[in-house]
Short mmCIF file of C-alpha atoms and ligand atoms in Angstrom, two decimals:
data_model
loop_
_atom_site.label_atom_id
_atom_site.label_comp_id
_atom_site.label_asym_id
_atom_site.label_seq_id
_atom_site.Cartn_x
_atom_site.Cartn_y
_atom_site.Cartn_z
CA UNK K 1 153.15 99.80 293.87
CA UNK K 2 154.44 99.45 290.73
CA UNK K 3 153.31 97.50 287.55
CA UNK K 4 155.64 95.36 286.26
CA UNK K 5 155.79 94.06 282.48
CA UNK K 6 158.79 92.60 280.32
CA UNK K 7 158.16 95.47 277.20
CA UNK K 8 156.20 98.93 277.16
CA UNK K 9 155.19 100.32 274.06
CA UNK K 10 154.53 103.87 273.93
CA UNK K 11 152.10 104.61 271.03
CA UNK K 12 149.40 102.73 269.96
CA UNK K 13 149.68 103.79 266.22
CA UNK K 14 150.15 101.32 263.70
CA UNK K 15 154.04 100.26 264.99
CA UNK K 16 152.64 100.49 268.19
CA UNK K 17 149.98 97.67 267.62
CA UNK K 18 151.65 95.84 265.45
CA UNK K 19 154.51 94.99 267.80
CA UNK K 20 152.60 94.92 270.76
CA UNK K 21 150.84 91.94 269.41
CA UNK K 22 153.22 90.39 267.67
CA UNK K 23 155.47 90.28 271.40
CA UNK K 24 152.82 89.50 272.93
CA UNK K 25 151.98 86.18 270.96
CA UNK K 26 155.77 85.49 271.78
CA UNK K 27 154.88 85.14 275.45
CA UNK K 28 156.00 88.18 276.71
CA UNK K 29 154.11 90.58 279.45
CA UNK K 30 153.42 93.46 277.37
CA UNK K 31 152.03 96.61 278.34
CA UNK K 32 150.68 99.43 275.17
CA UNK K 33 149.90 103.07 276.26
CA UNK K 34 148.55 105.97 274.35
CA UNK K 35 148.16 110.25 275.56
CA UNK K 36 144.96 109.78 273.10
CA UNK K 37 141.51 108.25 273.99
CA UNK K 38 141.28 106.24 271.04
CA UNK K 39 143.58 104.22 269.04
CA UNK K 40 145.72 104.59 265.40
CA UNK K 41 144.02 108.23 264.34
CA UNK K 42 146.34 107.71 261.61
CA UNK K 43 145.24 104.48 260.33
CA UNK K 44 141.69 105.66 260.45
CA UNK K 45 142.37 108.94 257.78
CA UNK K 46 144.83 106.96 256.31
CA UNK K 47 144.52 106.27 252.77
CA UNK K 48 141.05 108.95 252.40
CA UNK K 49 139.59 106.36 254.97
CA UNK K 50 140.44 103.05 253.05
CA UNK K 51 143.90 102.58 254.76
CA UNK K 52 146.96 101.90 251.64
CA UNK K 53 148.40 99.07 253.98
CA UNK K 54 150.86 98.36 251.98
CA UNK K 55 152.48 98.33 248.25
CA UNK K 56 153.26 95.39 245.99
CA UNK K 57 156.03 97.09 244.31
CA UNK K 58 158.37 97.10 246.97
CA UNK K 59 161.50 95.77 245.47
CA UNK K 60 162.35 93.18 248.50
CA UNK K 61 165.92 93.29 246.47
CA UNK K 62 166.51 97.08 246.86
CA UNK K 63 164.04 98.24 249.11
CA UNK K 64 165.97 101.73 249.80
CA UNK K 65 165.09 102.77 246.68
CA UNK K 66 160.72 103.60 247.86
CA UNK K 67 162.23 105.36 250.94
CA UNK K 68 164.58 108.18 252.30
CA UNK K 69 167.32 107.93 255.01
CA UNK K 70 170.18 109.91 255.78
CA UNK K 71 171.66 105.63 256.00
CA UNK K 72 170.14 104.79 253.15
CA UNK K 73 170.23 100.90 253.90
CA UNK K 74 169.25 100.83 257.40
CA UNK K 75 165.75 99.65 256.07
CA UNK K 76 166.75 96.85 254.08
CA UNK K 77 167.01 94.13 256.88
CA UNK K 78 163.67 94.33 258.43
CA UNK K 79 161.59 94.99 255.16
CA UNK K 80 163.30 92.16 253.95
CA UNK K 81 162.36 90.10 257.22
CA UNK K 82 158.41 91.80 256.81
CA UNK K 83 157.80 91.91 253.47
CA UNK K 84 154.46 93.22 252.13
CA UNK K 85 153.49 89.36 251.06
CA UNK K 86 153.70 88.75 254.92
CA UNK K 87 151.26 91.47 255.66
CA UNK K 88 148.96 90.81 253.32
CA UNK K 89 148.68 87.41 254.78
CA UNK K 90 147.42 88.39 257.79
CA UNK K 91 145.00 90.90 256.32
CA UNK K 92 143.92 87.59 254.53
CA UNK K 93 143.80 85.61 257.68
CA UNK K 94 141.39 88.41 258.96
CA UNK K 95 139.64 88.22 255.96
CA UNK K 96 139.61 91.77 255.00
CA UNK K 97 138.80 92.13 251.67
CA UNK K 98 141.15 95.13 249.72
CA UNK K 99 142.48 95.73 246.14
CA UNK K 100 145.02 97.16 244.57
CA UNK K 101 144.71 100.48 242.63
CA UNK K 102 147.77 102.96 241.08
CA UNK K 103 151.39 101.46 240.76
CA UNK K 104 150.87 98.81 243.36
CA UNK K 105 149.25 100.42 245.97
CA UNK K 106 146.93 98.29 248.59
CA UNK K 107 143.66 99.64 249.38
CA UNK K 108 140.69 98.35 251.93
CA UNK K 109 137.81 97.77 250.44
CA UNK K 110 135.44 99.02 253.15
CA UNK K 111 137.42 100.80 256.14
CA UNK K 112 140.82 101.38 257.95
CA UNK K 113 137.98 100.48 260.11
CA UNK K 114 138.96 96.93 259.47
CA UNK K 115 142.66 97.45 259.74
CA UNK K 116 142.54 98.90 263.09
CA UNK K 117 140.48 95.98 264.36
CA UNK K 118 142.81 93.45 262.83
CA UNK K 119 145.48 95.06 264.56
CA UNK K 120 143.53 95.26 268.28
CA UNK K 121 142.54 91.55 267.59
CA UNK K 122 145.99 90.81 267.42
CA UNK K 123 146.85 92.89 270.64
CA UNK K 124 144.00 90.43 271.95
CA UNK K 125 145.50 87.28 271.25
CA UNK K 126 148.71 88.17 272.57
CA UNK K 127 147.09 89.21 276.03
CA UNK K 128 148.61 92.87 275.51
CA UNK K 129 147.74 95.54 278.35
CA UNK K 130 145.91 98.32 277.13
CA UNK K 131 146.28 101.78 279.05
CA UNK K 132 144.02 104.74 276.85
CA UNK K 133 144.53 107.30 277.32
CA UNK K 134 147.84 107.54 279.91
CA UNK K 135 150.73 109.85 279.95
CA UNK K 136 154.17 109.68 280.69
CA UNK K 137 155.42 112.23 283.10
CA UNK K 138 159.41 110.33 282.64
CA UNK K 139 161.77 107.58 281.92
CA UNK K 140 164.52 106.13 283.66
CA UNK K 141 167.23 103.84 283.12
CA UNK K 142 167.09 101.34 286.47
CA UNK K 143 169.77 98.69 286.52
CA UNK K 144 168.90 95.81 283.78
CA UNK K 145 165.28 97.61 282.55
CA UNK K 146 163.27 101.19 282.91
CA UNK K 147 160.85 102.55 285.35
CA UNK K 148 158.13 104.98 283.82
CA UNK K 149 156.27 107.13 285.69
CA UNK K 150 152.44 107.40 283.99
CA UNK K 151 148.56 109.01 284.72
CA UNK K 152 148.26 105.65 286.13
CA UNK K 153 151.21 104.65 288.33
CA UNK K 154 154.37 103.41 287.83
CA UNK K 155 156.04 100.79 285.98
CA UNK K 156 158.89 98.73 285.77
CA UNK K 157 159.98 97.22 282.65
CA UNK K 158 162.82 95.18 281.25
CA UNK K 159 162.53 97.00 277.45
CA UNK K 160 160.70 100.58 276.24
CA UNK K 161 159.35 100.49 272.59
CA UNK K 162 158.95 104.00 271.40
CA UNK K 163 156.58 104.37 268.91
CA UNK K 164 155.02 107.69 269.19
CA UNK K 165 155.26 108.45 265.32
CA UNK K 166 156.76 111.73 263.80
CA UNK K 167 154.96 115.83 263.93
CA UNK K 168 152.43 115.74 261.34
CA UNK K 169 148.74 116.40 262.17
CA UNK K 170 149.40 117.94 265.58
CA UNK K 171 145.57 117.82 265.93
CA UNK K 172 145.37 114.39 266.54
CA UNK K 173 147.61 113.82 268.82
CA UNK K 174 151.90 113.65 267.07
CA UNK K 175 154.25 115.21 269.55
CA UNK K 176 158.07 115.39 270.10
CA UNK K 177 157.98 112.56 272.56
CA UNK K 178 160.12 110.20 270.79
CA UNK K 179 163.01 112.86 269.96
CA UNK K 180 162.73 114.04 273.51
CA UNK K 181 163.04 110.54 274.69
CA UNK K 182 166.00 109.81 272.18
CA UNK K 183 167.87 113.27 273.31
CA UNK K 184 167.84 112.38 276.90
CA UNK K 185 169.92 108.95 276.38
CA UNK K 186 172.50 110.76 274.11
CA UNK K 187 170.71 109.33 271.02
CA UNK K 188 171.42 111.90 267.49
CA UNK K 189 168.18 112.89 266.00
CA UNK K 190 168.00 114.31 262.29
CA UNK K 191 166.16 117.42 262.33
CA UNK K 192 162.35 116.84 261.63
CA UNK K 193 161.09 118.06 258.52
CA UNK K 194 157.05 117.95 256.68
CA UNK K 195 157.13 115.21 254.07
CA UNK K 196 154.93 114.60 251.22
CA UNK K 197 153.23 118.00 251.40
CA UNK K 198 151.78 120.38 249.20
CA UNK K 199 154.19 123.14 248.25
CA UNK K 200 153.03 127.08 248.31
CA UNK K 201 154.10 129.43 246.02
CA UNK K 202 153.44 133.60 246.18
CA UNK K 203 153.97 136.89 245.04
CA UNK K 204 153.30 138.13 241.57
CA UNK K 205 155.26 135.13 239.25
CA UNK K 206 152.29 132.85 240.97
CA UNK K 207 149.23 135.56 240.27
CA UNK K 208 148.49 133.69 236.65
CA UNK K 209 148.16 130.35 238.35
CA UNK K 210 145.90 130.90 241.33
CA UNK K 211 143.03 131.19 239.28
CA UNK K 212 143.64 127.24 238.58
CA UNK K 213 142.52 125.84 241.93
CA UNK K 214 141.44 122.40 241.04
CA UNK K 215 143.04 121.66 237.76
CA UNK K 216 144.75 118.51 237.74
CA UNK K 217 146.87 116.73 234.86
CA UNK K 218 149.60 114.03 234.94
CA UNK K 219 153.53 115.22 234.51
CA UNK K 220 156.92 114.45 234.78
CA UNK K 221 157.84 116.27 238.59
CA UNK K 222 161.57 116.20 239.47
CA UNK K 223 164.29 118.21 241.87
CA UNK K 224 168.08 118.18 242.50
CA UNK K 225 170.87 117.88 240.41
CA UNK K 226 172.97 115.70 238.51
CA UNK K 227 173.83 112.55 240.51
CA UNK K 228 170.75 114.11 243.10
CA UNK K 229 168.22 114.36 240.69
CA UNK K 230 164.67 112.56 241.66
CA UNK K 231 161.46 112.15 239.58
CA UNK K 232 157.75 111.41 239.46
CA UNK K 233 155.63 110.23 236.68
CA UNK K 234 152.43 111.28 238.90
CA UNK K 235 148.94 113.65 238.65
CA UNK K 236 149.78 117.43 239.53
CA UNK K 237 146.97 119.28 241.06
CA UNK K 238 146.92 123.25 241.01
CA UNK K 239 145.25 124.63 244.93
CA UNK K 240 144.62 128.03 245.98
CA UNK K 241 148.61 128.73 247.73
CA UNK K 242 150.18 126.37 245.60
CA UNK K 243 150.58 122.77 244.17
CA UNK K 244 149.32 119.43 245.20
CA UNK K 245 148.49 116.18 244.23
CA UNK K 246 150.54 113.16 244.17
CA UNK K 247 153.70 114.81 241.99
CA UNK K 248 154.19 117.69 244.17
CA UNK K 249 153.45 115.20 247.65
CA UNK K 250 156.14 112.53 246.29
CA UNK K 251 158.56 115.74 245.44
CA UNK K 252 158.22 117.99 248.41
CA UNK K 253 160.34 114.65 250.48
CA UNK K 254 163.18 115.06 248.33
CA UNK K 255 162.83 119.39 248.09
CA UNK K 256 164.89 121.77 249.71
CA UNK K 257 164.09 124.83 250.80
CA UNK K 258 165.08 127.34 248.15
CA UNK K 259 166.21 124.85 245.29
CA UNK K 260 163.71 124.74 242.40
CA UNK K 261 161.31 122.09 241.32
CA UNK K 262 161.21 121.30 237.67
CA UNK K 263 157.75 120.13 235.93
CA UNK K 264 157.01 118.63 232.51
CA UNK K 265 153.43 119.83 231.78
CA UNK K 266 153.53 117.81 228.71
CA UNK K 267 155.39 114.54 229.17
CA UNK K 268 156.02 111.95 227.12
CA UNK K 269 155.00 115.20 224.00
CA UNK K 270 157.83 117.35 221.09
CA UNK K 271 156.14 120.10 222.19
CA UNK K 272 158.19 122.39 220.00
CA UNK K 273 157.70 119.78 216.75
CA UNK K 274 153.84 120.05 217.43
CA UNK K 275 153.73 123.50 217.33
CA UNK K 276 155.47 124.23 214.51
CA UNK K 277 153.38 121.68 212.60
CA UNK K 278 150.37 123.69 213.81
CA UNK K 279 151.88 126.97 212.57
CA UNK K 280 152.03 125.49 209.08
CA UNK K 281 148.30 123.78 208.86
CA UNK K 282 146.02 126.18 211.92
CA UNK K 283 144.86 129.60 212.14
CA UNK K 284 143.80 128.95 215.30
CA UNK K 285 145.03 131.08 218.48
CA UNK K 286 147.74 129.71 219.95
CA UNK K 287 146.34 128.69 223.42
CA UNK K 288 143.46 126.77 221.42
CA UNK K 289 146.52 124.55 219.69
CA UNK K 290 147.85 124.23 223.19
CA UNK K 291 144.85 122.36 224.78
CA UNK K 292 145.70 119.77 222.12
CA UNK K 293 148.09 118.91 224.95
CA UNK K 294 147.35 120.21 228.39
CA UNK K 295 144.18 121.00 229.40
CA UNK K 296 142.59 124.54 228.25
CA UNK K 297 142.46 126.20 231.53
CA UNK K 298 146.10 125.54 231.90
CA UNK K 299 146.70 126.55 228.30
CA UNK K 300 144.63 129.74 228.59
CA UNK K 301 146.85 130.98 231.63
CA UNK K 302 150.10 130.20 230.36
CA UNK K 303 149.43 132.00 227.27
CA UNK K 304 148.70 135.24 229.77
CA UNK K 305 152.46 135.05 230.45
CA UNK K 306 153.80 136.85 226.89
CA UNK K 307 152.08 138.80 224.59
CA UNK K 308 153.72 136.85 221.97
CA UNK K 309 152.00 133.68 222.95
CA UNK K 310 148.30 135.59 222.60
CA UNK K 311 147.74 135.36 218.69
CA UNK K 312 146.91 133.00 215.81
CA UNK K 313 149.74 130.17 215.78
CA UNK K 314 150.65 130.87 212.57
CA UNK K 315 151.25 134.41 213.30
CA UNK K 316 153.99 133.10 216.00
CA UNK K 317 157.17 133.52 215.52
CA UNK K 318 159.72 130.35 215.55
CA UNK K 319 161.51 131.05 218.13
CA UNK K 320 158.18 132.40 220.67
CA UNK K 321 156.59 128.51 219.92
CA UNK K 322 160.59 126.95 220.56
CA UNK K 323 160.01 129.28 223.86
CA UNK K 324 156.79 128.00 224.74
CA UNK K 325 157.27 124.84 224.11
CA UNK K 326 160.54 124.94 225.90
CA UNK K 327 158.63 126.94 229.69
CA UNK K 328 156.02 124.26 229.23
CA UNK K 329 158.25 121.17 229.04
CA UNK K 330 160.63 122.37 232.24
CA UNK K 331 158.80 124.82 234.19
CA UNK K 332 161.18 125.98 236.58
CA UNK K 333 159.44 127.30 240.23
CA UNK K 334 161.44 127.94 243.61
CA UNK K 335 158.75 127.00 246.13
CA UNK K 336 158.20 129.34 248.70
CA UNK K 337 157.41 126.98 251.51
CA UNK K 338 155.20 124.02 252.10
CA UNK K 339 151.97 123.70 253.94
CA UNK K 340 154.03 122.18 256.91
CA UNK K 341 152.79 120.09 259.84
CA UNK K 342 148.87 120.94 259.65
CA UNK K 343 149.26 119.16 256.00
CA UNK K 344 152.44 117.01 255.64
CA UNK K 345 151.46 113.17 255.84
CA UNK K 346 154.35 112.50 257.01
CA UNK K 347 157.76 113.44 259.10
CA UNK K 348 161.33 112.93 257.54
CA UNK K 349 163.99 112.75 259.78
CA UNK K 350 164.00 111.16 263.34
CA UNK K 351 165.94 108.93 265.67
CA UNK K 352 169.21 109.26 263.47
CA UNK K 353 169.51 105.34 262.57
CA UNK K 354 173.01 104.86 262.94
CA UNK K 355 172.33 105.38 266.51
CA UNK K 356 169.64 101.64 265.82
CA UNK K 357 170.55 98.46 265.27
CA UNK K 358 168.87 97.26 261.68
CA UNK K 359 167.99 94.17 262.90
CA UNK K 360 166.21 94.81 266.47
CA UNK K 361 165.84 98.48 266.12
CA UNK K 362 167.49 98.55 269.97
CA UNK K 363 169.20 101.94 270.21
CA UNK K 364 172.62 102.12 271.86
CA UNK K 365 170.99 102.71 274.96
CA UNK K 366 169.93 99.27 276.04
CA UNK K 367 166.91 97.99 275.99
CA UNK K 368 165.33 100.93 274.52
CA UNK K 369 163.88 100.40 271.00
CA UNK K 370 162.55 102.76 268.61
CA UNK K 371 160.25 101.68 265.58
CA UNK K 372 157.55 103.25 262.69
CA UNK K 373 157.61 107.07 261.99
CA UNK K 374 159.70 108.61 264.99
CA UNK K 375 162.88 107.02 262.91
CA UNK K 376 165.02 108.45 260.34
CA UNK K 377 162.91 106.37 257.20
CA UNK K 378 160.70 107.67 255.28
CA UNK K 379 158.60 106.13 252.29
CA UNK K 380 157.23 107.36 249.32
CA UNK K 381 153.65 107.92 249.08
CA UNK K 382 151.75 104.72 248.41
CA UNK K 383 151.44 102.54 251.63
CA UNK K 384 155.13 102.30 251.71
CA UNK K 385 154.89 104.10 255.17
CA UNK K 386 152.79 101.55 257.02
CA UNK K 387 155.06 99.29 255.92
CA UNK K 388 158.00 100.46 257.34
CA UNK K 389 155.77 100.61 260.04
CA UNK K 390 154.79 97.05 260.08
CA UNK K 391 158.02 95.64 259.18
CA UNK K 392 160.36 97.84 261.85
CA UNK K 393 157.37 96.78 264.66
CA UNK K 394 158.11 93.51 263.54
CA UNK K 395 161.89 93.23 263.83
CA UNK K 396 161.74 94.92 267.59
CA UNK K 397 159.07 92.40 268.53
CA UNK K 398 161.12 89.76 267.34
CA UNK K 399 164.04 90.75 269.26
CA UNK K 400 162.00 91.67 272.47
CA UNK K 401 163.31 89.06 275.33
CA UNK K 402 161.30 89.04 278.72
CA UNK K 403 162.68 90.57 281.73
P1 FAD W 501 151.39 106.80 264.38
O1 FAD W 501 150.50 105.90 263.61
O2 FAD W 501 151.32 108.26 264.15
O3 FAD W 501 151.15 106.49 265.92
C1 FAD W 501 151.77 107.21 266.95
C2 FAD W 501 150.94 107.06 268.21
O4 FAD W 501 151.68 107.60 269.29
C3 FAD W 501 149.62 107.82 268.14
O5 FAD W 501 148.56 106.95 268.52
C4 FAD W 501 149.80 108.96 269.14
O6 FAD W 501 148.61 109.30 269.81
C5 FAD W 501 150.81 108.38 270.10
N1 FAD W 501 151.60 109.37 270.80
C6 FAD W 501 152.21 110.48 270.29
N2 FAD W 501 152.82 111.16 271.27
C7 FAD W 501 152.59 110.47 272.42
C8 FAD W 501 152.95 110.69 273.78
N3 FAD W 501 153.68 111.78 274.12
N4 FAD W 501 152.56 109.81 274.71
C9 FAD W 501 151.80 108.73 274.38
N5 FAD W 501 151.42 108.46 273.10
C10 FAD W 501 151.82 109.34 272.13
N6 FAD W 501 150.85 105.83 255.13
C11 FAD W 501 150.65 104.80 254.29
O7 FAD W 501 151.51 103.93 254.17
N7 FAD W 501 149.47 104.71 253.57
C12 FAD W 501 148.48 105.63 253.67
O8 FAD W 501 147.41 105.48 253.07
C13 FAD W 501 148.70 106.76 254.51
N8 FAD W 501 147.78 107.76 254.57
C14 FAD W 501 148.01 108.81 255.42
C15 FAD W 501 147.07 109.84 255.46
C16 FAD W 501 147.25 110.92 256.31
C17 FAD W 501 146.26 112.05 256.33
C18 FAD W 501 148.39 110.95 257.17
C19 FAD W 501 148.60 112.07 258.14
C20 FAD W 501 149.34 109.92 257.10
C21 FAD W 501 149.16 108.86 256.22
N9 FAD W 501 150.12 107.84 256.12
C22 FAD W 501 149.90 106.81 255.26
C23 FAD W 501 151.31 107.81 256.98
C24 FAD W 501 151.09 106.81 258.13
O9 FAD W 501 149.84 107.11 258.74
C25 FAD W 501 152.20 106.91 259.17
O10 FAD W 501 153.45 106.81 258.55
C26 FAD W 501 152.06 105.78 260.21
O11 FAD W 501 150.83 105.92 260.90
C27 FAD W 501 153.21 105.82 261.20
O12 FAD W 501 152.98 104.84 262.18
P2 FAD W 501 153.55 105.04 263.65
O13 FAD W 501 152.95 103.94 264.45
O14 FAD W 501 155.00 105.21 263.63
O15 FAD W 501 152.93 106.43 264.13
#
């Protein structure tokens, strides 16, 4: 009784898709299977519902340097062989219309809405079977392919795409399927970790802060040291448990549990000149001089931290404005924690990639492929996530042979 296809794909997120249609154009009998009732969850929040597909600024020359790996260059081959110019042609050939907004970034103009049907439409042409929703109880290795027990029977198959995506959101449906998967054939995974989250911060040093919820202003974000070091010219947003906004989500990849974060709340400003200009010409309090330059809210706190920051500037002493200037312009903070799964949009870590070939994704384990999320690459914030997604779906579809 069992069904017999040439690939499975487990996942029907955006990898999922994306290669299902793509092999299935090639010819090949391709079967797609999702735990959920309904399809890419992701795509559809993506992007505050407008789906960043993509990002023009991928450097198709160094394209490690938008995304994290413990093998830094595993990525290069197949976003070289996918590049975002490829996907945007066939958002074109569906004629979706989008536009581009901050540093590159590739927005829908209506819907992910649009992107999800785009990428069902493509399942379509390629005459991919669709099982929603269907588990799968277990996998085994059977001579030249895999049988699969599912909710709906079994299956034979010469190749298994995994593309179940990484932990974050739990609520719509991430699980540890893919590592489980990978463990059982002997396959290293690097341990999973929430990427670009908000970070939390408590206990007394924060108390001054939490009365900023909401305030947002653009800095200079970095962490790690020396040869380590990584920085973001992004917006910083102040929340109730912590910080947020595009700095602190692009930062949090790269943080470490107990290493500090270091923020510029004044970039691109001599602080310490300006102030003691002030000092010679104002008779203003200080934190009034100081929302010349950050916003007053934020000036009005800081100022709670030392009494000798709370008078008339020229009243200051030198060296409490060289101080002020100086906490302002590297304000060092040891994160407690981040706001982990529920939050993260995305999972570093995964299917260690030197266990994957770069140019099919096929693990060591014959005929078992892993692509998107549930591997060891991780971009930046900015659409450079789907397209990993898109561009590792694309190599494995590629390299997909039938059975
Ligand atoms: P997913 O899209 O997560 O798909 C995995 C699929 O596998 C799901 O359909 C899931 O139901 C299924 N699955 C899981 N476990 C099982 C199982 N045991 N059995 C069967 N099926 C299973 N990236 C961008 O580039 N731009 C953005 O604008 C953007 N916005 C985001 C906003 C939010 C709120 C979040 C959470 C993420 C965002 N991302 C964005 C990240 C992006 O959504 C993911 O990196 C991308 O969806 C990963 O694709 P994937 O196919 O690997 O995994």
């Amino acid at each position: 009784p069992f069904s017999t296809f040439d690939a499975v794909v487990i996942g029907a997120g955006a990898a999922g898709l994306f290669c299902a249609g793509i092999a299935g154009q090639r010819g090949l009998r391709v079967l797609l299977l999702d735990h959920g009732e309904k399809v890419a969850e992701k795509v559809r929040i993506s992007g505050g519902g407008r789906c960043n597909f993509t990002n023009r600024e991928l450097d198709p020359r160094a394209p490690h340097k938008h995304f994290l790996s413990d093998n830094p260059h595993f990525c290069r081959s197949a976003l070289a062989r996918h590049t975002p110019a490829d996907f945007i042609g066939l958002v074109q050939k569906h004629r979706i219309p989008f536009h581009e907004k901050h540093k590159g970034q590739l927005f829908g103009d209506h819907s992910s809405d649009d992107f999800i049907r785009m990428l069902l439409a493509e399942c379509a042409a390629g005459g991919v079977t669709h099982w929603q929703p269907c588990t799968v109880g277990g996998i085994a290795a059977n001579g030249a392919g895999y049988e699969l027990q599912t909710s709906r029977g079994p299956v034979r198959a010469g190749s298994v795409v995994v593309a179940t995506g990484g932990l974050s959101i739990p609520k719509i449906g991430a699980t540890d399927f893919g590592y489980r998967v990978a463990q059982q054939f002997g396959l290293r995974v690097v341990p999973p970790r929430p990427a670009l989250v908000p970070l939390t911060f408590d206990g007394e040093a924060w108390a001054p802060f939490a009365q900023l919820a909401g305030l947002s202003l653009p800095v200079r974000i970095a962490t790690g040291e020396k040869k380590e070091r990584v920085a973001f010219d992004e917006d910083l947003l102040f929340t109730h448990r912590g910080l947020s906004g595009p700095a602190v989500l692009q930062i949090s990849s790269y943080w470490r549990e107990g290493t500090p974060i270091r923020i510029d709340l004044a970039p691109g400003i001599d602080l310490a000149a300006e102030l003691m200009q002030a000092k010679a010409r104002s008779r203003r309090l200080l934190a009034n001089e100081l929302a010349q330059w950050v916003p007053a809210r934020l000036a009005e706190a800081w100022v709670q931290q030392d009494a000798a920051w709370q008078r008339p500037v020229n009243e200051a002493g030198d060296k409490a404005l060289q101080q002020l200037a100086q906490r302002l312009s590297n304000w060092e903070l040891v994160p407690t924690g981040s706001e982990g799964w529920r939050k993260a949009e995305v999972t570093a870590g995964g299917v260690d990639t030197r266990e994957l070939s770069s140019q099919t994704m096929e693990s060591r384990q014959p005929g078992l492929y892993f692509v998107g999320e549930v591997v060891d690459v991780t971009g930046w914030l900015g659409g450079y996530n789907f397209q990993w997604a898109w561009a590792s779906a694309h190599a494995c579809a590629q390299a997909l042979a039938p059975a």
